[in-house]
Amino acid sequence: MSEAKKDESGLSDLLWRDIGTAPKDGTEILTFRDDAGIFISRWDCAASFLTSDEIEAMDMSDDDLHAEDWFCADFVCGSRLDGDLAPALWMPLPSEP
């Protein structure tokens, strides 16, 4: 696995890093898993983005609702990425043009 290194090219942010070094403050980052490819994730808890109707429909325990984990989102829904589903690598999202 590549670790980010400072270099003269300015491309140090474009190297994949071990997921253990990723920010756990809700920052959206690019993540990777062999079976899923590249996707956007963030460290969060379901309580921060589910509506009260969604929480009621899912009948989640308070512990599950507030458990922090990696989450991804697509155009339809979001998913908890715990255990074997957790991403293996990460890198920052590129800057806006």
mmCIF file of N, CA and C in Angstrom:
data_model
loop_
_atom_site.group_PDB
_atom_site.id
_atom_site.type_symbol
_atom_site.label_atom_id
_atom_site.label_comp_id
_atom_site.label_asym_id
_atom_site.label_seq_id
_atom_site.Cartn_x
_atom_site.Cartn_y
_atom_site.Cartn_z
ATOM 1 N N MET A 1 0.830 -1.180 0.000
ATOM 2 C CA MET A 1 0.000 0.000 0.000
ATOM 3 C C MET A 1 0.874 1.243 0.000
ATOM 4 N N SER A 2 0.474 2.203 -0.761
ATOM 5 C CA SER A 2 1.224 3.449 -0.842
ATOM 6 C C SER A 2 0.886 4.351 0.322
ATOM 7 N N GLU A 3 1.890 4.971 0.864
ATOM 8 C CA GLU A 3 1.693 5.992 1.886
ATOM 9 C C GLU A 3 1.955 7.335 1.237
ATOM 10 N N ALA A 4 1.224 8.360 1.667
ATOM 11 C CA ALA A 4 1.418 9.695 1.116
ATOM 12 C C ALA A 4 2.812 10.185 1.475
ATOM 13 N N LYS A 5 3.494 10.755 0.501
ATOM 14 C CA LYS A 5 4.820 11.319 0.709
ATOM 15 C C LYS A 5 4.838 12.696 0.100
ATOM 16 N N LYS A 6 5.558 13.605 0.713
ATOM 17 C CA LYS A 6 5.731 14.932 0.147
ATOM 18 C C LYS A 6 6.712 14.813 -1.018
ATOM 19 N N ASP A 7 6.358 15.387 -2.140
ATOM 20 C CA ASP A 7 7.273 15.386 -3.264
ATOM 21 C C ASP A 7 7.136 16.694 -4.040
ATOM 22 N N GLU A 8 8.031 16.924 -4.957
ATOM 23 C CA GLU A 8 8.055 18.173 -5.699
ATOM 24 C C GLU A 8 6.932 18.273 -6.724
ATOM 25 N N SER A 9 6.321 17.170 -7.090
ATOM 26 C CA SER A 9 5.283 17.185 -8.121
ATOM 27 C C SER A 9 3.963 17.747 -7.607
ATOM 28 N N GLY A 10 3.792 17.785 -6.298
ATOM 29 C CA GLY A 10 2.527 18.241 -5.732
ATOM 30 C C GLY A 10 1.447 17.174 -5.785
ATOM 31 N N LEU A 11 1.799 15.954 -6.152
ATOM 32 C CA LEU A 11 0.811 14.876 -6.290
ATOM 33 C C LEU A 11 0.742 13.977 -5.063
ATOM 34 N N SER A 12 1.332 14.400 -3.954
ATOM 35 C CA SER A 12 1.365 13.531 -2.781
ATOM 36 C C SER A 12 -0.034 13.183 -2.284
ATOM 37 N N ASP A 13 -1.024 14.061 -2.496
ATOM 38 C CA ASP A 13 -2.379 13.771 -2.060
ATOM 39 C C ASP A 13 -3.057 12.718 -2.923
ATOM 40 N N LEU A 14 -2.459 12.349 -4.048
ATOM 41 C CA LEU A 14 -3.093 11.403 -4.958
ATOM 42 C C LEU A 14 -2.630 9.966 -4.741
ATOM 43 N N LEU A 15 -1.959 9.705 -3.645
ATOM 44 C CA LEU A 15 -1.510 8.354 -3.335
ATOM 45 C C LEU A 15 -2.490 7.686 -2.376
ATOM 46 N N TRP A 16 -2.732 6.393 -2.582
ATOM 47 C CA TRP A 16 -3.611 5.640 -1.687
ATOM 48 C C TRP A 16 -2.920 5.417 -0.356
ATOM 49 N N ARG A 17 -3.674 5.514 0.719
ATOM 50 C CA ARG A 17 -3.161 5.370 2.081
ATOM 51 C C ARG A 17 -3.965 4.303 2.813
ATOM 52 N N ASP A 18 -3.372 3.698 3.814
ATOM 53 C CA ASP A 18 -4.066 2.708 4.621
ATOM 54 C C ASP A 18 -5.256 3.377 5.325
ATOM 55 N N ILE A 19 -6.383 2.698 5.373
ATOM 56 C CA ILE A 19 -7.611 3.282 5.937
ATOM 57 C C ILE A 19 -7.432 3.664 7.409
ATOM 58 N N GLY A 20 -6.512 3.050 8.099
ATOM 59 C CA GLY A 20 -6.261 3.388 9.494
ATOM 60 C C GLY A 20 -5.753 4.813 9.693
ATOM 61 N N THR A 21 -5.270 5.443 8.621
ATOM 62 C CA THR A 21 -4.771 6.814 8.717
ATOM 63 C C THR A 21 -5.797 7.848 8.256
ATOM 64 N N ALA A 22 -6.989 7.406 7.860
ATOM 65 C CA ALA A 22 -8.021 8.307 7.323
ATOM 66 C C ALA A 22 -8.639 9.170 8.416
ATOM 67 N N PRO A 23 -9.089 10.368 8.046
ATOM 68 C CA PRO A 23 -9.748 11.231 9.039
ATOM 69 C C PRO A 23 -11.067 10.617 9.512
ATOM 70 N N LYS A 24 -11.331 10.736 10.787
ATOM 71 C CA LYS A 24 -12.582 10.221 11.375
ATOM 72 C C LYS A 24 -13.374 11.382 11.953
ATOM 73 N N ASP A 25 -13.567 12.405 11.115
ATOM 74 C CA ASP A 25 -14.268 13.617 11.551
ATOM 75 C C ASP A 25 -15.433 13.970 10.624
ATOM 76 N N GLY A 26 -15.884 13.003 9.801
ATOM 77 C CA GLY A 26 -16.992 13.248 8.885
ATOM 78 C C GLY A 26 -16.567 13.752 7.514
ATOM 79 N N THR A 27 -15.265 13.923 7.302
ATOM 80 C CA THR A 27 -14.757 14.363 6.008
ATOM 81 C C THR A 27 -15.023 13.297 4.952
ATOM 82 N N GLU A 28 -15.588 13.691 3.813
ATOM 83 C CA GLU A 28 -15.779 12.746 2.715
ATOM 84 C C GLU A 28 -14.444 12.514 2.025
ATOM 85 N N ILE A 29 -14.139 11.241 1.784
ATOM 86 C CA ILE A 29 -12.879 10.849 1.164
ATOM 87 C C ILE A 29 -13.141 9.784 0.107
ATOM 88 N N LEU A 30 -12.202 9.601 -0.812
ATOM 89 C CA LEU A 30 -12.255 8.478 -1.731
ATOM 90 C C LEU A 30 -11.772 7.253 -0.988
ATOM 91 N N THR A 31 -12.467 6.137 -1.148
ATOM 92 C CA THR A 31 -12.057 4.888 -0.514
ATOM 93 C C THR A 31 -12.041 3.784 -1.557
ATOM 94 N N PHE A 32 -11.416 2.669 -1.210
ATOM 95 C CA PHE A 32 -11.250 1.562 -2.153
ATOM 96 C C PHE A 32 -11.353 0.243 -1.419
ATOM 97 N N ARG A 33 -12.001 -0.704 -2.077
ATOM 98 C CA ARG A 33 -12.032 -2.108 -1.662
ATOM 99 C C ARG A 33 -11.894 -2.934 -2.917
ATOM 100 N N ASP A 34 -11.154 -4.043 -2.847
ATOM 101 C CA ASP A 34 -10.941 -4.890 -4.023
ATOM 102 C C ASP A 34 -12.246 -5.298 -4.702
ATOM 103 N N ASP A 35 -13.265 -5.643 -3.902
ATOM 104 C CA ASP A 35 -14.515 -6.140 -4.473
ATOM 105 C C ASP A 35 -15.485 -5.034 -4.883
ATOM 106 N N ALA A 36 -15.192 -3.772 -4.531
ATOM 107 C CA ALA A 36 -16.138 -2.690 -4.802
ATOM 108 C C ALA A 36 -15.546 -1.569 -5.651
ATOM 109 N N GLY A 37 -14.236 -1.506 -5.747
ATOM 110 C CA GLY A 37 -13.602 -0.434 -6.499
ATOM 111 C C GLY A 37 -13.534 0.843 -5.676
ATOM 112 N N ILE A 38 -13.602 1.988 -6.354
ATOM 113 C CA ILE A 38 -13.472 3.296 -5.720
ATOM 114 C C ILE A 38 -14.856 3.864 -5.419
ATOM 115 N N PHE A 39 -15.018 4.420 -4.214
ATOM 116 C CA PHE A 39 -16.282 5.040 -3.830
ATOM 117 C C PHE A 39 -16.013 6.100 -2.769
ATOM 118 N N ILE A 40 -16.981 6.968 -2.523
ATOM 119 C CA ILE A 40 -16.847 8.022 -1.529
ATOM 120 C C ILE A 40 -17.409 7.531 -0.198
ATOM 121 N N SER A 41 -16.661 7.775 0.881
ATOM 122 C CA SER A 41 -17.073 7.354 2.223
ATOM 123 C C SER A 41 -16.790 8.464 3.216
ATOM 124 N N ARG A 42 -17.354 8.282 4.414
ATOM 125 C CA ARG A 42 -17.003 9.150 5.541
ATOM 126 C C ARG A 42 -17.255 8.378 6.830
ATOM 127 N N TRP A 43 -16.505 8.721 7.878
ATOM 128 C CA TRP A 43 -16.682 8.140 9.214
ATOM 129 C C TRP A 43 -17.809 8.915 9.873
ATOM 130 N N ASP A 44 -18.855 8.231 10.282
ATOM 131 C CA ASP A 44 -20.038 8.931 10.775
ATOM 132 C C ASP A 44 -20.909 7.956 11.559
ATOM 133 N N CYS A 45 -22.086 8.401 11.961
ATOM 134 C CA CYS A 45 -23.077 7.527 12.572
ATOM 135 C C CYS A 45 -24.409 7.769 11.856
ATOM 136 N N ALA A 46 -25.253 6.764 11.851
ATOM 137 C CA ALA A 46 -26.519 6.849 11.123
ATOM 138 C C ALA A 46 -27.398 7.991 11.631
ATOM 139 N N ALA A 47 -27.294 8.330 12.902
ATOM 140 C CA ALA A 47 -28.120 9.391 13.480
ATOM 141 C C ALA A 47 -27.873 10.741 12.820
ATOM 142 N N SER A 48 -26.703 10.912 12.213
ATOM 143 C CA SER A 48 -26.370 12.210 11.634
ATOM 144 C C SER A 48 -27.036 12.465 10.283
ATOM 145 N N PHE A 49 -27.541 11.412 9.623
ATOM 146 C CA PHE A 49 -28.120 11.641 8.296
ATOM 147 C C PHE A 49 -29.486 11.001 8.074
ATOM 148 N N LEU A 50 -29.929 10.098 8.920
ATOM 149 C CA LEU A 50 -31.255 9.497 8.751
ATOM 150 C C LEU A 50 -32.340 10.441 9.273
ATOM 151 N N THR A 51 -33.466 10.457 8.606
ATOM 152 C CA THR A 51 -34.593 11.243 9.095
ATOM 153 C C THR A 51 -35.291 10.465 10.216
ATOM 154 N N SER A 52 -36.128 11.134 10.981
ATOM 155 C CA SER A 52 -36.846 10.448 12.061
ATOM 156 C C SER A 52 -37.763 9.355 11.496
ATOM 157 N N ASP A 53 -38.346 9.593 10.322
ATOM 158 C CA ASP A 53 -39.184 8.565 9.685
ATOM 159 C C ASP A 53 -38.356 7.344 9.304
ATOM 160 N N GLU A 54 -37.162 7.564 8.779
ATOM 161 C CA GLU A 54 -36.290 6.443 8.403
ATOM 162 C C GLU A 54 -35.865 5.657 9.642
ATOM 163 N N ILE A 55 -35.537 6.365 10.700
ATOM 164 C CA ILE A 55 -35.124 5.701 11.939
ATOM 165 C C ILE A 55 -36.261 4.844 12.489
ATOM 166 N N GLU A 56 -37.474 5.399 12.485
ATOM 167 C CA GLU A 56 -38.638 4.656 12.969
ATOM 168 C C GLU A 56 -38.905 3.426 12.108
ATOM 169 N N ALA A 57 -38.819 3.579 10.787
ATOM 170 C CA ALA A 57 -39.080 2.461 9.869
ATOM 171 C C ALA A 57 -38.035 1.355 10.010
ATOM 172 N N MET A 58 -36.806 1.733 10.336
ATOM 173 C CA MET A 58 -35.721 0.753 10.458
ATOM 174 C C MET A 58 -35.703 0.101 11.832
ATOM 175 N N ASP A 59 -36.410 0.677 12.807
ATOM 176 C CA ASP A 59 -36.457 0.147 14.158
ATOM 177 C C ASP A 59 -35.049 -0.126 14.696
ATOM 178 N N MET A 60 -34.179 0.885 14.589
ATOM 179 C CA MET A 60 -32.795 0.755 15.034
ATOM 180 C C MET A 60 -32.682 0.990 16.537
ATOM 181 N N SER A 61 -31.808 0.240 17.176
ATOM 182 C CA SER A 61 -31.531 0.493 18.588
ATOM 183 C C SER A 61 -30.721 1.787 18.695
ATOM 184 N N ASP A 62 -30.728 2.388 19.858
ATOM 185 C CA ASP A 62 -29.971 3.621 20.080
ATOM 186 C C ASP A 62 -28.475 3.371 19.866
ATOM 187 N N ASP A 63 -28.013 2.196 20.282
ATOM 188 C CA ASP A 63 -26.593 1.850 20.090
ATOM 189 C C ASP A 63 -26.246 1.794 18.606
ATOM 190 N N ASP A 64 -27.077 1.128 17.800
ATOM 191 C CA ASP A 64 -26.834 1.043 16.350
ATOM 192 C C ASP A 64 -26.926 2.418 15.689
ATOM 193 N N LEU A 65 -27.860 3.210 16.132
ATOM 194 C CA LEU A 65 -28.080 4.531 15.560
ATOM 195 C C LEU A 65 -26.881 5.451 15.775
ATOM 196 N N HIS A 66 -26.212 5.312 16.915
ATOM 197 C CA HIS A 66 -25.100 6.201 17.251
ATOM 198 C C HIS A 66 -23.721 5.546 17.108
ATOM 199 N N ALA A 67 -23.679 4.299 16.634
ATOM 200 C CA ALA A 67 -22.395 3.622 16.431
ATOM 201 C C ALA A 67 -21.664 4.254 15.250
ATOM 202 N N GLU A 68 -20.415 4.673 15.478
ATOM 203 C CA GLU A 68 -19.627 5.252 14.403
ATOM 204 C C GLU A 68 -18.994 4.152 13.574
ATOM 205 N N ASP A 69 -18.966 4.383 12.252
ATOM 206 C CA ASP A 69 -18.448 3.422 11.300
ATOM 207 C C ASP A 69 -18.189 4.153 10.004
ATOM 208 N N TRP A 70 -17.635 3.438 9.032
ATOM 209 C CA TRP A 70 -17.523 3.987 7.683
ATOM 210 C C TRP A 70 -18.874 3.868 7.007
ATOM 211 N N PHE A 71 -19.295 4.930 6.332
ATOM 212 C CA PHE A 71 -20.541 4.939 5.568
ATOM 213 C C PHE A 71 -20.252 5.412 4.159
ATOM 214 N N CYS A 72 -20.981 4.849 3.210
ATOM 215 C CA CYS A 72 -20.899 5.328 1.838
ATOM 216 C C CYS A 72 -22.304 5.740 1.423
ATOM 217 N N ALA A 73 -22.383 6.531 0.392
ATOM 218 C CA ALA A 73 -23.681 6.946 -0.133
ATOM 219 C C ALA A 73 -23.638 6.870 -1.648
ATOM 220 N N ASP A 74 -24.749 6.453 -2.226
ATOM 221 C CA ASP A 74 -24.870 6.493 -3.678
ATOM 222 C C ASP A 74 -26.105 7.332 -4.006
ATOM 223 N N PHE A 75 -26.558 7.287 -5.222
ATOM 224 C CA PHE A 75 -27.676 8.129 -5.619
ATOM 225 C C PHE A 75 -29.011 7.648 -5.060
ATOM 226 N N VAL A 76 -29.050 6.443 -4.505
ATOM 227 C CA VAL A 76 -30.303 5.886 -4.011
ATOM 228 C C VAL A 76 -30.342 5.805 -2.487
ATOM 229 N N CYS A 77 -29.273 5.295 -1.890
ATOM 230 C CA CYS A 77 -29.274 5.097 -0.443
ATOM 231 C C CYS A 77 -27.850 5.096 0.085
ATOM 232 N N GLY A 78 -27.709 5.009 1.386
ATOM 233 C CA GLY A 78 -26.399 4.907 2.020
ATOM 234 C C GLY A 78 -26.261 3.552 2.681
ATOM 235 N N SER A 79 -25.035 3.190 3.018
ATOM 236 C CA SER A 79 -24.785 1.888 3.633
ATOM 237 C C SER A 79 -23.711 1.998 4.696
ATOM 238 N N ARG A 80 -23.890 1.226 5.774
ATOM 239 C CA ARG A 80 -22.835 1.092 6.791
ATOM 240 C C ARG A 80 -21.800 0.128 6.243
ATOM 241 N N LEU A 81 -20.537 0.470 6.410
ATOM 242 C CA LEU A 81 -19.446 -0.365 5.910
ATOM 243 C C LEU A 81 -18.643 -0.896 7.093
ATOM 244 N N ASP A 82 -19.212 -1.850 7.818
ATOM 245 C CA ASP A 82 -18.518 -2.380 8.978
ATOM 246 C C ASP A 82 -17.928 -3.751 8.677
ATOM 247 N N GLY A 83 -17.057 -4.214 9.555
ATOM 248 C CA GLY A 83 -16.451 -5.531 9.389
ATOM 249 C C GLY A 83 -15.727 -5.675 8.066
ATOM 250 N N ASP A 84 -16.015 -6.743 7.340
ATOM 251 C CA ASP A 84 -15.361 -7.010 6.062
ATOM 252 C C ASP A 84 -15.733 -5.999 4.976
ATOM 253 N N LEU A 85 -16.776 -5.213 5.194
ATOM 254 C CA LEU A 85 -17.201 -4.230 4.202
ATOM 255 C C LEU A 85 -16.433 -2.908 4.318
ATOM 256 N N ALA A 86 -15.669 -2.729 5.387
ATOM 257 C CA ALA A 86 -14.920 -1.482 5.580
ATOM 258 C C ALA A 86 -13.899 -1.313 4.464
ATOM 259 N N PRO A 87 -13.696 -0.065 4.000
ATOM 260 C CA PRO A 87 -12.703 0.163 2.949
ATOM 261 C C PRO A 87 -11.292 -0.155 3.452
ATOM 262 N N ALA A 88 -10.393 -0.433 2.521
ATOM 263 C CA ALA A 88 -9.012 -0.779 2.865
ATOM 264 C C ALA A 88 -8.062 0.393 2.672
ATOM 265 N N LEU A 89 -8.342 1.264 1.712
ATOM 266 C CA LEU A 89 -7.465 2.370 1.376
ATOM 267 C C LEU A 89 -8.274 3.654 1.245
ATOM 268 N N TRP A 90 -7.583 4.803 1.259
ATOM 269 C CA TRP A 90 -8.280 6.075 1.116
ATOM 270 C C TRP A 90 -7.344 7.120 0.517
ATOM 271 N N MET A 91 -7.932 8.201 0.012
ATOM 272 C CA MET A 91 -7.189 9.396 -0.384
ATOM 273 C C MET A 91 -8.154 10.570 -0.330
ATOM 274 N N PRO A 92 -7.648 11.790 -0.184
ATOM 275 C CA PRO A 92 -8.543 12.946 -0.136
ATOM 276 C C PRO A 92 -9.263 13.134 -1.465
ATOM 277 N N LEU A 93 -10.442 13.747 -1.405
ATOM 278 C CA LEU A 93 -11.105 14.127 -2.640
ATOM 279 C C LEU A 93 -10.273 15.203 -3.322
ATOM 280 N N PRO A 94 -10.252 15.228 -4.649
ATOM 281 C CA PRO A 94 -9.496 16.289 -5.328
ATOM 282 C C PRO A 94 -10.115 17.646 -5.065
ATOM 283 N N SER A 95 -9.320 18.690 -5.173
ATOM 284 C CA SER A 95 -9.816 20.052 -5.020
ATOM 285 C C SER A 95 -10.737 20.403 -6.167
ATOM 286 N N GLU A 96 -11.656 21.336 -5.896
ATOM 287 C CA GLU A 96 -12.529 21.802 -6.966
ATOM 288 C C GLU A 96 -11.714 22.587 -7.987
ATOM 289 N N PRO A 97 -12.135 22.567 -9.270
ATOM 290 C CA PRO A 97 -11.370 23.303 -10.295
ATOM 291 C C PRO A 97 -11.440 24.804 -10.098
#
